[in-house]
Structure formats: C-alpha cells, structure tokens
Short mmCIF file of C-alpha atoms and ligand atoms in Angstrom, two decimals:
data_model
loop_
_atom_site.label_atom_id
_atom_site.label_comp_id
_atom_site.label_asym_id
_atom_site.label_seq_id
_atom_site.Cartn_x
_atom_site.Cartn_y
_atom_site.Cartn_z
CA MET R 1 89.66 -219.32 50.77
CA THR R 2 92.79 -218.65 52.73
CA GLU R 3 93.26 -222.06 54.32
CA THR R 4 96.55 -223.62 53.39
CA TYR R 5 97.18 -227.13 52.32
CA THR R 6 98.79 -229.49 54.81
CA GLU R 7 99.14 -233.26 54.76
CA SER R 8 96.78 -233.51 57.72
CA ASN R 9 93.89 -231.66 56.14
CA ARG R 10 94.39 -233.83 53.10
CA THR R 11 94.01 -236.95 55.24
CA GLU R 12 91.21 -235.73 57.42
CA VAL R 13 89.16 -233.80 54.91
CA ARG R 14 85.51 -234.86 54.57
CA ILE R 15 82.69 -233.59 52.41
CA ASN R 16 80.18 -231.07 53.74
CA SER R 17 77.00 -233.05 54.37
CA GLU R 18 74.82 -229.99 54.96
CA ARG R 19 75.86 -228.26 51.77
CA LEU R 20 75.39 -231.42 49.72
CA ARG R 21 71.96 -231.95 51.21
CA ARG R 22 70.89 -228.38 50.43
CA ARG R 23 72.05 -228.88 46.85
CA PHE R 24 70.08 -232.10 46.55
CA ASP R 25 66.94 -230.51 47.91
CA GLU R 26 67.20 -227.50 45.63
CA PHE R 27 68.10 -229.53 42.56
CA ASN R 28 65.28 -231.99 43.07
CA GLU R 29 62.68 -229.26 43.29
CA ILE R 30 63.08 -229.11 39.52
CA ALA R 31 60.23 -231.19 38.08
CA ALA R 32 59.62 -232.83 41.46
CA THR R 33 56.81 -235.37 41.49
CA GLU R 34 54.22 -235.74 44.23
CA LYS R 35 55.96 -238.78 45.65
CA GLU R 36 59.34 -237.05 45.94
CA GLY R 37 60.74 -238.39 42.71
CA VAL R 38 61.67 -236.35 39.65
CA ASN R 39 60.41 -236.21 36.07
CA ARG R 40 63.29 -234.92 33.95
CA PRO R 41 63.65 -237.06 30.85
CA SER R 42 66.51 -236.32 28.48
CA LEU R 43 66.37 -232.92 26.70
CA SER R 44 62.98 -231.98 28.20
CA ASP R 45 62.42 -228.47 29.55
CA ALA R 46 62.93 -229.88 33.04
CA ASN R 47 66.21 -231.44 31.94
CA ARG R 48 67.28 -228.05 30.59
CA GLU R 49 66.42 -226.42 33.91
CA ALA R 50 68.48 -229.03 35.76
CA ARG R 51 71.40 -228.44 33.37
CA ASP R 52 71.16 -224.66 33.85
CA GLN R 53 71.27 -225.11 37.61
CA LEU R 54 74.28 -227.37 37.34
CA VAL R 55 76.20 -224.97 35.11
CA GLU R 56 75.41 -222.13 37.53
CA TRP R 57 76.84 -224.16 40.41
CA PHE R 58 79.89 -225.27 38.42
CA GLU R 59 80.68 -221.64 37.72
CA LYS R 60 80.03 -220.56 41.28
CA VAL R 61 82.55 -223.10 42.52
CA GLY R 62 85.02 -221.74 39.98
CA LEU R 63 84.99 -224.64 37.53
CA GLU R 64 85.70 -223.98 33.90
CA THR R 65 82.57 -225.23 32.14
CA THR R 66 82.60 -226.88 28.73
CA ILE R 67 79.65 -228.28 26.79
CA ASP R 68 80.38 -230.70 24.00
CA GLU R 69 78.51 -231.55 20.79
CA MET R 70 76.40 -234.13 22.64
CA GLY R 71 75.46 -231.73 25.42
CA ASN R 72 77.72 -233.48 27.93
CA ILE R 73 78.64 -230.87 30.55
CA PHE R 74 82.16 -230.79 31.99
CA GLY R 75 83.34 -228.64 34.92
CA ARG R 76 87.12 -228.49 35.32
CA ARG R 77 89.17 -227.52 38.34
CA LYS R 78 92.73 -226.82 37.33
CA GLY R 79 95.58 -228.77 38.85
CA GLN R 80 99.16 -227.75 39.56
CA ASN R 81 100.22 -229.39 36.35
CA ASN R 82 97.60 -229.00 33.65
CA ASP R 83 99.55 -231.01 31.11
CA LEU R 84 98.55 -234.09 33.08
CA ALA R 85 95.39 -235.97 32.15
CA PRO R 86 92.49 -235.17 34.48
CA VAL R 87 90.68 -237.41 36.94
CA LEU R 88 87.05 -237.44 35.80
CA VAL R 89 84.04 -238.05 38.07
CA GLY R 90 80.35 -237.85 37.26
CA SER R 91 77.14 -239.51 36.12
CA HIS R 92 73.89 -238.16 34.66
CA VAL R 93 71.01 -235.82 35.54
CA ASP R 94 68.39 -237.02 33.06
CA SER R 95 65.78 -239.23 34.71
CA GLN R 96 63.12 -241.82 33.98
CA TYR R 97 59.65 -240.28 33.41
CA PHE R 98 58.84 -240.79 37.07
CA GLY R 99 62.27 -241.60 38.40
CA GLY R 100 64.14 -241.39 41.65
CA ARG R 101 65.91 -238.36 43.12
CA PHE R 102 69.29 -240.03 43.56
CA ASP R 103 69.73 -242.05 40.34
CA GLY R 104 72.52 -240.29 38.45
CA VAL R 105 72.18 -237.06 40.42
CA ILE R 106 74.28 -238.44 43.27
CA GLY R 107 77.26 -238.96 40.94
CA VAL R 108 77.10 -235.43 39.55
CA LEU R 109 76.29 -233.48 42.72
CA GLY R 110 78.63 -235.81 44.62
CA GLY R 111 81.41 -234.99 42.16
CA LEU R 112 80.74 -231.28 42.51
CA GLU R 113 80.79 -231.65 46.29
CA VAL R 114 84.17 -233.40 46.10
CA VAL R 115 85.66 -230.51 44.15
CA GLU R 116 84.11 -227.83 46.33
CA THR R 117 85.43 -229.62 49.41
CA LEU R 118 88.95 -229.48 47.97
CA VAL R 119 88.55 -225.82 47.03
CA ASN R 120 87.35 -224.88 50.50
CA ALA R 121 90.03 -226.92 52.26
CA GLY R 122 92.69 -225.25 50.13
CA ILE R 123 93.84 -228.63 48.87
CA LYS R 124 95.58 -228.44 45.55
CA THR R 125 96.04 -231.44 43.30
CA GLU R 126 98.68 -232.08 40.67
CA ARG R 127 96.14 -233.26 38.12
CA PRO R 128 93.09 -231.33 37.04
CA ILE R 129 89.77 -232.76 38.25
CA GLU R 130 86.68 -232.69 36.08
CA VAL R 131 83.03 -233.30 36.93
CA VAL R 132 80.78 -234.49 34.10
CA SER R 133 77.07 -234.84 33.51
CA TRP R 134 76.50 -237.24 30.59
CA SER R 135 73.54 -236.74 28.23
CA ASN R 136 70.76 -239.27 27.77
CA GLU R 137 71.88 -241.98 30.15
CA GLU R 138 68.42 -243.38 30.87
CA GLY R 139 67.37 -244.11 27.31
CA VAL R 140 63.66 -243.64 28.08
CA ARG R 141 63.05 -240.86 25.58
CA PHE R 142 65.81 -241.57 23.06
CA GLN R 143 67.23 -245.05 22.59
CA PRO R 144 69.80 -246.38 23.09
CA ASP R 145 70.71 -245.43 26.64
CA MET R 146 74.13 -244.03 27.60
CA LEU R 147 74.21 -242.07 24.36
CA GLY R 148 76.35 -239.14 25.56
CA SER R 149 79.10 -241.28 27.02
CA GLY R 150 78.70 -243.70 24.10
CA VAL R 151 79.59 -241.02 21.55
CA PHE R 152 82.35 -239.66 23.80
CA CYS R 153 83.90 -243.15 23.91
CA ASP R 154 83.49 -243.73 20.18
CA ARG R 155 80.81 -246.35 20.57
CA PHE R 156 78.37 -244.44 18.33
CA ASP R 157 78.99 -241.64 15.87
CA LEU R 158 77.57 -238.19 16.31
CA GLU R 159 75.21 -238.30 13.32
CA TYR R 160 73.68 -241.54 14.55
CA ALA R 161 73.08 -239.95 17.95
CA TYR R 162 71.58 -236.76 16.50
CA GLY R 163 69.16 -238.86 14.43
CA ARG R 164 67.65 -240.80 17.36
CA CYS R 165 63.90 -240.12 17.50
CA ASP R 166 61.54 -239.93 20.45
CA LYS R 167 57.99 -241.28 20.10
CA ASP R 168 56.76 -237.91 18.75
CA GLY R 169 59.34 -237.99 15.95
CA LYS R 170 61.58 -235.31 17.47
CA THR R 171 65.27 -236.04 17.04
CA PHE R 172 67.97 -235.88 19.65
CA GLY R 173 69.86 -233.30 17.54
CA GLU R 174 66.85 -230.96 17.21
CA GLU R 175 65.96 -231.21 20.87
CA LEU R 176 69.55 -230.63 21.96
CA GLU R 177 69.55 -227.48 19.81
CA ARG R 178 66.16 -226.42 21.19
CA ILE R 179 67.27 -226.53 24.80
CA ASN R 180 70.47 -224.74 23.79
CA TYR R 181 72.91 -227.46 24.86
CA ARG R 182 74.53 -228.33 21.58
CA GLY R 183 78.05 -227.24 22.49
CA ASP R 184 81.15 -226.69 20.40
CA ALA R 185 83.62 -228.94 22.14
CA PRO R 186 84.26 -232.13 20.16
CA CYS R 187 82.62 -235.20 21.69
CA GLU R 188 85.39 -237.73 21.28
CA PRO R 189 87.83 -239.74 23.39
CA ARG R 190 90.57 -237.75 25.05
CA ASP R 191 93.29 -238.49 27.51
CA LEU R 192 91.76 -239.21 30.95
CA HIS R 193 93.70 -240.53 33.91
CA ARG R 194 90.81 -242.17 35.76
CA TYR R 195 87.01 -242.20 35.79
CA PHE R 196 85.03 -242.76 38.99
CA GLU R 197 81.24 -242.87 39.11
CA LEU R 198 79.21 -242.75 42.31
CA HIS R 199 75.76 -244.26 41.79
CA VAL R 200 72.88 -245.88 43.66
CA GLU R 201 73.04 -249.66 43.51
CA GLN R 202 69.51 -250.16 42.12
CA GLY R 203 69.56 -253.66 43.59
CA PRO R 204 68.99 -255.06 47.09
CA TYR R 205 72.40 -256.38 48.17
CA LEU R 206 73.90 -253.45 50.10
CA ASN R 207 70.60 -252.69 51.75
CA GLU R 208 70.14 -256.31 52.82
CA GLU R 209 73.67 -256.50 54.19
CA GLU R 210 73.35 -253.08 55.85
CA ILE R 211 76.60 -251.95 54.27
CA SER R 212 77.09 -248.36 53.10
CA VAL R 213 79.37 -248.80 50.12
CA GLY R 214 79.86 -251.23 47.26
CA VAL R 215 83.18 -251.22 45.45
CA VAL R 216 82.14 -252.15 41.93
CA GLU R 217 84.44 -254.59 40.17
CA GLY R 218 82.52 -254.70 36.91
CA VAL R 219 79.18 -254.82 35.13
CA TYR R 220 77.09 -257.78 33.98
CA GLY R 221 77.09 -258.74 30.33
CA PHE R 222 73.76 -259.37 28.66
CA SER R 223 71.85 -260.68 25.68
CA TRP R 224 68.61 -259.19 24.36
CA MET R 225 66.39 -261.26 22.12
CA ASN R 226 63.20 -260.62 20.19
CA VAL R 227 61.05 -263.72 19.83
CA SER R 228 57.91 -264.18 17.78
CA PHE R 229 55.40 -266.97 17.30
CA GLU R 230 52.92 -267.09 14.41
CA GLY R 231 49.88 -269.36 14.73
CA GLN R 232 46.22 -269.37 13.79
CA ALA R 233 43.49 -267.09 15.11
CA ASP R 234 40.21 -268.82 15.68
CA HIS R 235 37.03 -268.60 17.71
CA ALA R 236 37.59 -269.38 21.40
CA GLY R 237 34.27 -271.30 21.57
CA PRO R 238 33.85 -273.78 18.72
CA THR R 239 37.57 -274.64 18.26
CA PRO R 240 38.40 -277.88 20.16
CA MET R 241 41.61 -277.89 22.15
CA HIS R 242 43.45 -280.38 19.91
CA LEU R 243 42.94 -278.15 16.85
CA ARG R 244 44.55 -275.05 18.29
CA ASN R 245 47.81 -273.36 17.33
CA ASP R 246 47.94 -270.95 20.23
CA THR R 247 50.98 -268.67 20.21
CA LEU R 248 50.42 -267.49 23.76
CA VAL R 249 50.62 -271.06 25.05
CA ALA R 250 53.96 -271.46 23.23
CA MET R 251 55.13 -268.21 24.76
CA SER R 252 54.07 -269.29 28.26
CA ASN R 253 56.28 -272.37 27.90
CA VAL R 254 59.21 -270.13 27.01
CA VAL R 255 58.58 -267.78 29.94
CA GLU R 256 58.60 -270.81 32.21
CA SER R 257 61.84 -272.00 30.59
CA VAL R 258 63.53 -268.65 31.17
CA ARG R 259 62.81 -269.03 34.88
CA GLN R 260 64.01 -272.64 34.81
CA ILE R 261 67.24 -271.78 33.02
CA THR R 262 68.13 -269.07 35.54
CA ALA R 263 67.71 -271.63 38.31
CA THR R 264 70.02 -274.17 36.70
CA THR R 265 72.63 -272.15 34.76
CA GLY R 266 75.27 -270.18 36.70
CA THR R 267 74.61 -268.71 40.11
CA ASP R 268 74.27 -265.07 39.04
CA LEU R 269 72.22 -265.51 35.87
CA VAL R 270 69.03 -263.45 35.73
CA GLY R 271 66.43 -263.68 32.99
CA THR R 272 63.38 -261.58 32.18
CA VAL R 273 60.54 -261.54 29.70
CA GLY R 274 59.66 -257.86 29.99
CA SER R 275 57.70 -256.90 26.91
CA VAL R 276 54.85 -258.78 25.25
CA ASP R 277 52.73 -257.87 22.26
CA VAL R 278 49.90 -260.27 21.59
CA SER R 279 47.48 -260.14 18.70
CA PRO R 280 44.55 -259.84 18.27
CA ASN R 281 44.49 -259.50 22.08
CA SER R 282 40.85 -260.32 22.42
CA ILE R 283 38.95 -262.30 25.05
CA ASN R 284 37.27 -264.69 22.63
CA VAL R 285 39.96 -265.19 19.98
CA ILE R 286 42.87 -267.66 20.07
CA PRO R 287 46.08 -265.56 19.96
CA GLU R 288 47.38 -265.62 16.40
CA SER R 289 50.71 -263.97 16.96
CA VAL R 290 52.88 -262.92 19.83
CA GLU R 291 56.13 -261.02 20.02
CA PHE R 292 58.12 -260.78 23.20
CA THR R 293 61.58 -260.02 24.52
CA ILE R 294 64.08 -261.97 26.59
CA ASP R 295 66.86 -260.38 28.63
CA PHE R 296 69.60 -262.61 30.11
CA ARG R 297 72.42 -261.20 32.27
CA SER R 298 75.43 -262.55 34.07
CA TYR R 299 78.96 -261.51 34.97
CA ASP R 300 80.11 -264.63 33.12
CA ASN R 301 79.91 -264.37 29.33
CA GLU R 302 79.77 -268.16 28.89
CA THR R 303 76.80 -268.35 31.22
CA VAL R 304 74.94 -265.86 29.02
CA GLN R 305 75.86 -267.92 25.94
CA THR R 306 74.66 -271.15 27.58
CA ALA R 307 71.36 -269.49 28.48
CA VAL R 308 70.91 -268.18 24.93
CA ASP R 309 71.61 -271.61 23.38
CA HIS R 310 69.28 -273.27 25.85
CA ILE R 311 66.37 -270.89 25.33
CA GLN R 312 66.68 -271.15 21.54
CA ASN R 313 66.07 -274.90 21.83
CA GLU R 314 63.15 -274.28 24.16
CA ILE R 315 61.62 -271.81 21.71
CA GLN R 316 61.89 -274.34 18.91
CA TRP R 317 60.34 -277.11 21.02
CA ALA R 318 57.55 -274.85 22.24
CA GLY R 319 56.80 -273.88 18.64
CA GLU R 320 56.76 -277.49 17.45
CA ARG R 321 54.59 -278.68 20.33
CA GLU R 322 51.98 -276.04 19.62
CA GLY R 323 52.29 -276.20 15.82
CA VAL R 324 53.22 -272.53 15.39
CA GLU R 325 56.09 -270.85 13.54
CA TRP R 326 58.84 -269.27 15.52
CA ASP R 327 61.55 -266.70 14.99
CA VAL R 328 64.34 -265.57 17.33
CA GLU R 329 66.65 -262.64 16.82
CA GLU R 330 69.38 -261.55 19.16
CA ILE R 331 69.22 -257.76 18.92
CA MET R 332 71.99 -256.92 21.35
CA ARG R 333 74.90 -258.72 23.03
CA VAL R 334 77.23 -256.96 25.42
CA ASP R 335 80.04 -258.76 27.19
CA ALA R 336 80.59 -258.36 30.92
CA GLU R 337 82.86 -255.43 31.61
CA PRO R 338 85.41 -255.94 34.40
CA PHE R 339 86.66 -252.61 35.75
CA ASP R 340 90.29 -251.66 36.22
CA ASP R 341 92.09 -253.42 39.10
CA THR R 342 94.02 -250.30 40.11
CA CYS R 343 90.83 -248.24 40.32
CA ILE R 344 89.05 -250.97 42.28
CA GLU R 345 91.93 -250.98 44.79
CA THR R 346 91.82 -247.18 44.96
CA VAL R 347 88.13 -247.21 45.89
CA LYS R 348 88.74 -249.90 48.51
CA ARG R 349 91.56 -247.90 50.08
CA ALA R 350 89.34 -244.82 50.08
CA ALA R 351 86.64 -246.78 51.94
CA GLU R 352 89.18 -248.06 54.46
CA HIS R 353 90.60 -244.57 54.87
CA THR R 354 87.19 -243.10 55.66
CA ASN R 355 86.23 -246.07 57.88
CA VAL R 356 83.29 -247.03 55.76
CA GLU R 357 82.25 -250.66 55.62
CA TYR R 358 82.22 -251.98 52.07
CA ILE R 359 81.83 -255.07 49.96
CA GLN R 360 83.14 -255.73 46.49
CA MET R 361 80.32 -256.37 44.06
CA VAL R 362 79.19 -256.52 40.44
CA SER R 363 76.63 -254.19 38.90
CA GLY R 364 73.56 -255.75 37.32
CA ALA R 365 72.71 -252.53 35.48
CA GLY R 366 74.68 -250.70 32.80
CA HIS R 367 76.17 -247.27 33.47
CA ASP R 368 78.17 -244.58 31.68
CA ALA R 369 81.15 -246.14 33.45
CA ASN R 370 80.89 -249.16 31.08
CA TYR R 371 81.84 -247.01 28.12
CA LEU R 372 84.41 -244.93 30.02
CA ASN R 373 86.08 -248.17 31.03
CA THR R 374 86.91 -248.76 27.36
CA ILE R 375 88.99 -245.56 27.12
CA CYS R 376 90.46 -245.10 30.61
CA PRO R 377 90.87 -246.99 33.91
CA THR R 378 87.49 -246.89 35.65
CA SER R 379 85.60 -248.03 38.72
CA MET R 380 82.39 -247.20 40.54
CA VAL R 381 81.17 -246.56 44.07
CA PHE R 382 77.70 -247.88 44.94
CA VAL R 383 75.48 -246.80 47.81
CA PRO R 384 72.40 -248.78 48.93
CA SER R 385 68.97 -248.46 47.38
CA VAL R 386 66.39 -248.98 50.11
CA GLY R 387 64.49 -252.16 49.26
CA GLY R 388 66.59 -252.47 46.11
CA VAL R 389 64.07 -250.27 44.30
CA SER R 390 64.94 -247.95 41.39
CA HIS R 391 63.49 -246.40 38.21
CA THR R 392 60.50 -245.33 40.27
CA GLU R 393 59.69 -242.41 42.54
CA ASP R 394 60.01 -244.76 45.50
CA GLU R 395 63.76 -245.07 44.97
CA TYR R 396 65.52 -243.93 48.13
CA THR R 397 68.96 -243.86 49.71
CA GLU R 398 69.56 -243.06 53.39
CA TRP R 399 71.37 -239.76 53.76
CA GLU R 400 74.22 -241.21 55.83
CA ASP R 401 74.96 -243.57 52.95
CA VAL R 402 74.99 -240.70 50.46
CA VAL R 403 77.57 -238.97 52.66
CA ALA R 404 79.64 -242.14 53.12
CA GLY R 405 79.72 -242.79 49.36
CA THR R 406 80.68 -239.20 48.57
CA ASP R 407 83.51 -239.30 51.13
CA VAL R 408 84.80 -242.48 49.46
CA LEU R 409 84.63 -240.72 46.09
CA LEU R 410 86.55 -237.78 47.56
CA HIS R 411 89.39 -239.95 48.78
CA ALA R 412 89.52 -242.02 45.61
CA VAL R 413 89.92 -238.77 43.67
CA LEU R 414 92.54 -237.47 46.11
CA GLN R 415 94.63 -240.62 45.74
CA GLU R 416 94.55 -240.52 41.97
CA SER R 417 95.07 -236.81 41.40
CA ASP R 418 98.54 -236.46 42.88
CA GLY R 419 100.32 -236.72 39.56
CA ARG R 420 101.77 -240.20 39.66
ZN1 LIG Z 501 71.55 -243.93 36.63
#
C-alpha cells in the first residue's frame, strides 16, 4: 500500500464492512450447521480447519504468526518501536457443539480486520499490535473453560491443561498434538500494554435498549455448588405420604429457594439449578438420591456470599423437613473482576469518536478477558445478541452492530498503540 499516514486518516479511518463480512461468511462455512450456526468444538477437525484458515489470513495480511504450547495463535503487526509492549486484541474460535457464528469469532476476525484496516490505510503505530485466538474458551469438550488464556495468565499449569480429558478419554495434550497446533512458544505471562476483547453480549440488555455497543466495566463473580440428598427408595404405591423420605421433594424446596433468594438478595443476583441427577429415576419409585448444582452470580462479591449462606440454611432445612441426609460442596468461587478504568475510558472515547451509542455494563458470562485482566489492563466491547440468545445456533447479531463494535475496537487500539 502506498497511502501515507496523516492525522486525518487516523481520525477518520473505519473498518471495511464488506471485507469483514466476506471473511465471516467464508470462515463460518467451516462446520456450518443447518441453522446457520457452527459446530467447531475445541481441537476437533473443524477447529483445526478454522485455525488453518486463520493462520492463512494472518500471513496474508503480513502478520508474524506464533503458536504457543497451548495452541494459542498470535498474529503480530510490528510497530515503530518494537521494544514497547504490544496492544493485544482477540477472543476464541472454538465453539459450542451447536454454537453461534459470532461467539468468539467476532473478537478474532474483528481484531484481524482492525489490523488490516491500519495496514491498508498506511497507518503506523508506535507499539506492535497482536491479534490472538485463545484455545478452548468454551469448555464444552475439555473442562475447565478458558484454558488457553488461563495457562497464559498463570492460572493453570501446562501439565494440568494437557491432562484434561474429553468424554472419550482423549487428552487436551494428545488432541493438540494430533491437530498439529502444539507450538513451541512458551505459554506464560509476558509484557502486554493492553488487552481488548470484542464479544457478543450473550444477554438481552443491549438488544432491549437498541444500543449498538456495551462498554464492559467488569465481569460477574460466581459460586458453583454441588448438592446431594440421600433418602429412602420405596414403592410409590403402598408407601403412605407421612412415611416418605423423598429427596426430590427436598430438592424442589431448594430450587424454589434459589428463585426466592435471587428476588430478595441484591438487584443483580442470578441463580440457577442447571444440572440434576436423580436416582433411581423411575416412575413408580420414590427418589432415593439426588445430586444437583447451584450457580449464583453477581457483580457484588458480598451478594454472592449472602446467597451462598442463605441457600446452605435452606438445604439443611429442606433435608430436615423431609428426613433425608444432605451434603453441600462449593466447587468453585470466583470473585467479580472489575476491568481497568483507563481501558474502560479508552473504549468509551472510541465509541464517542465513532459516534456509536453505548452504555456501560457488566458481563454476566466469563471470558478470556477475565484472566488477561490479571496480567495487564483490560476491557471489553460488547455488541447486542438478538433476543439475548447465545450458545445455540440461533445466536445472532445484526451486521450494523458488528461493524459498529469493530470500529470501536479499531479506535480503542489506535488510542492505546501510540507509545505513551
Ligand atoms: Zn465466547
């Protein structure tokens, strides 16, 4: 490109909507589902194909591509001063089994579009800019989720990650090797100036408000609990009601309590019983045992704690009322993660600069940005999910919102890559 850099093209530059759309369409032909979603779980053949396509595009745009030990893919555009820490943008390209076409992909293809826009406009930056695709964000095939960014940010060690098994007993390490994405670059924290992640909201707020962009100030904290009740199986016919120790009745009380607690504790608290295993699970037998999960989330850590304390009492009372034994184990607790104030302001200014309407909001879902936030200043840009729907093929974002969000990402990156 022969265009030269001027202050005005730096101010006025916008991403190329057509090019981005073509990329999306081509990328999402890989393992496309009938309902226009994608099926590219982590380290599957389809995931490999998506990675290959990405690497091809990175190289075509002139990015120096690096793959680390976790299969995280980085594309780097040099700056004027390569001793400076880079601005990093990205997300993930693995998907749920039947997931949406924008979840994760928008952050990676959006990041690539940002860099290509700068290349084509002849805009040079002081700092290098890198685009990343993190491995195993979804956590559907290998748990836990956000494994690639988790190792990168020192949350998990490499051996732990390699040993994660899918339901067929295949390990993350073996599968990474099989698809040829076990790279040489060390997967460990390094000096980063900023991290910005563009992502679909996965909730209803932006869509309801008809606003194109959410400036994300942080992510909800949460508690995950496993609960079990142990009672007595018996025949559903001859056993009178007063002689029953029915674990499913105890559980129903707790489910009801979860709903009650969310209505009375903190305005943003959400609570879910999402997984239930009842035994013997038979039409004419009183349920002897039941195991289920509880998920509480809020942006306020004390609210989560209050909910946990409250539900533990409810579990005990439900058990005593029904005459069954109970057990509660908190298997995971993550505090709310407020993002960096400077980065939040940067994203707001970028939205104002590009004349995009925005609101400041909190993310209910976890993202790679949570972990990045622990090693470098971070924020996120959200775009609306139509109907608030995600993790299904029906997930959708209007194209004009994709463009608006990517332009905001572009100008956030431009502000932060000038070397100050
Ligand atoms: Zn995602």
